[in-house]
Amino acid sequence: DVKVTQSSRYLVKRTGEKVFLECVQDMDHENMFWYRQDPGLGLRLIYFSYDVKMKEKGDIPEGYSVSREKKERFSLILESASTNQTSMYLCASSLRQGLGGYTFGSGTRLTVV
Amino acid sequence: AQTVTQSQPEMSVQEAETVTLSCTYDTSESDYYLFWYKQPPSRQMILVIRQEAYKQQNATENRFSVNFQKAAKSFSLKISDSQLGDAAMYFCAYRSSPTYKYIFGTGTRLKVLA
């Protein structure tokens, strides 16, 4: 069974901390994405990557950065966590070509206190 | 820019009945894809059904079907014979043909009543 694995299901961090959210996929997908999900706002794209070491900003990249050193791993970094970054974070991957939809991870519920 | 609108924040349906979730989108493109995703309380988002814009025939997957009206830019999801396991958040999503990014609606929470 293909999988997208997010390293933490729940995370509590302090304001100002540097936070790493990890995502690993085992499907050899080229594309990987980070979204945040907030009630009433749906899913908003933070960053995505369509190849190793490539990254592009999504709709809300401020306060975040990403790293993709290997094809299977896509990390989201909160440089200095703030309370307004408390949210559900979803990682997804997809093939570069074709109609295939996203495969999602289970999500990380991040609380910044 | 493309937008996706789900105007029903929450809906309820009796078990074994049929329910339709609405989705409208705005785009100037002619080639794109539309999707419905389901997010159960366990949080794993899964693909329910997809539709290519160039296909006139509505997609169907078992109890799930869509009503795709390209001119009206409408893409509703019909769930027949609703089951308790259908209770979830449902997201409508749009993908432009040449891009990798999806645009999601704000979601509809479906409750299934026993």
Short mmCIF file of N, CA, C and O in Angstrom, two decimals, chain B residues 1 6 17 20-21 24 27 36 48 52 56 74 77 95 107 112:
data_model
loop_
_atom_site.label_atom_id
_atom_site.label_comp_id
_atom_site.label_asym_id
_atom_site.label_seq_id
_atom_site.Cartn_x
_atom_site.Cartn_y
_atom_site.Cartn_z
N ALA B 1 -7.37 34.38 -11.51
CA ALA B 1 -7.03 33.21 -10.71
C ALA B 1 -8.26 32.34 -10.52
O ALA B 1 -9.39 32.82 -10.49
N GLN B 6 -17.50 26.10 -2.12
CA GLN B 6 -18.45 25.14 -1.56
C GLN B 6 -19.34 25.93 -0.61
O GLN B 6 -18.89 26.38 0.43
N GLU B 17 -30.29 7.22 2.46
CA GLU B 17 -30.82 8.24 1.57
C GLU B 17 -29.71 8.77 0.66
O GLU B 17 -28.54 8.39 0.77
N THR B 20 -26.62 15.40 -2.07
CA THR B 20 -25.81 16.06 -3.09
C THR B 20 -25.05 17.22 -2.48
O THR B 20 -25.66 18.10 -1.85
N LEU B 21 -23.75 17.22 -2.68
CA LEU B 21 -22.89 18.29 -2.20
C LEU B 21 -22.52 19.19 -3.38
O LEU B 21 -22.14 18.69 -4.44
N THR B 24 -18.91 24.92 -6.97
CA THR B 24 -18.78 25.73 -8.18
C THR B 24 -17.35 26.24 -8.25
O THR B 24 -16.65 26.33 -7.24
N THR B 27 -12.99 29.71 -13.63
CA THR B 27 -11.77 29.58 -14.40
C THR B 27 -11.99 30.09 -15.82
O THR B 27 -13.13 30.07 -16.31
N TRP B 36 -13.14 15.29 -6.03
CA TRP B 36 -13.74 15.32 -4.69
C TRP B 36 -12.87 14.46 -3.78
O TRP B 36 -12.55 13.31 -4.12
N VAL B 48 -12.05 10.56 -3.76
CA VAL B 48 -13.35 9.91 -3.96
C VAL B 48 -13.62 9.72 -5.44
O VAL B 48 -13.97 8.62 -5.89
N GLU B 52 -12.36 14.66 -15.77
CA GLU B 52 -11.61 15.48 -16.73
C GLU B 52 -12.59 16.42 -17.43
O GLU B 52 -13.66 15.98 -17.85
N GLN B 56 -17.49 14.69 -21.42
CA GLN B 56 -18.87 15.10 -21.14
C GLN B 56 -19.56 14.13 -20.20
O GLN B 56 -20.45 14.52 -19.44
N SER B 74 -20.07 24.02 -12.62
CA SER B 74 -20.62 23.37 -11.44
C SER B 74 -20.17 21.91 -11.42
O SER B 74 -20.13 21.24 -12.46
N LEU B 77 -21.38 16.55 -6.12
CA LEU B 77 -21.16 15.15 -5.77
C LEU B 77 -22.44 14.56 -5.20
O LEU B 77 -23.01 15.12 -4.25
N ARG B 95 -7.77 21.37 -10.56
CA ARG B 95 -6.38 21.36 -11.00
C ARG B 95 -6.31 21.80 -12.46
O ARG B 95 -6.96 21.19 -13.32
N GLY B 107 -14.71 23.18 2.00
CA GLY B 107 -15.19 21.92 2.57
C GLY B 107 -16.64 21.94 3.00
O GLY B 107 -17.20 22.99 3.35
N VAL B 112 -24.13 11.79 8.80
CA VAL B 112 -25.04 10.73 8.40
C VAL B 112 -25.79 10.27 9.65
O VAL B 112 -25.17 9.83 10.63
#
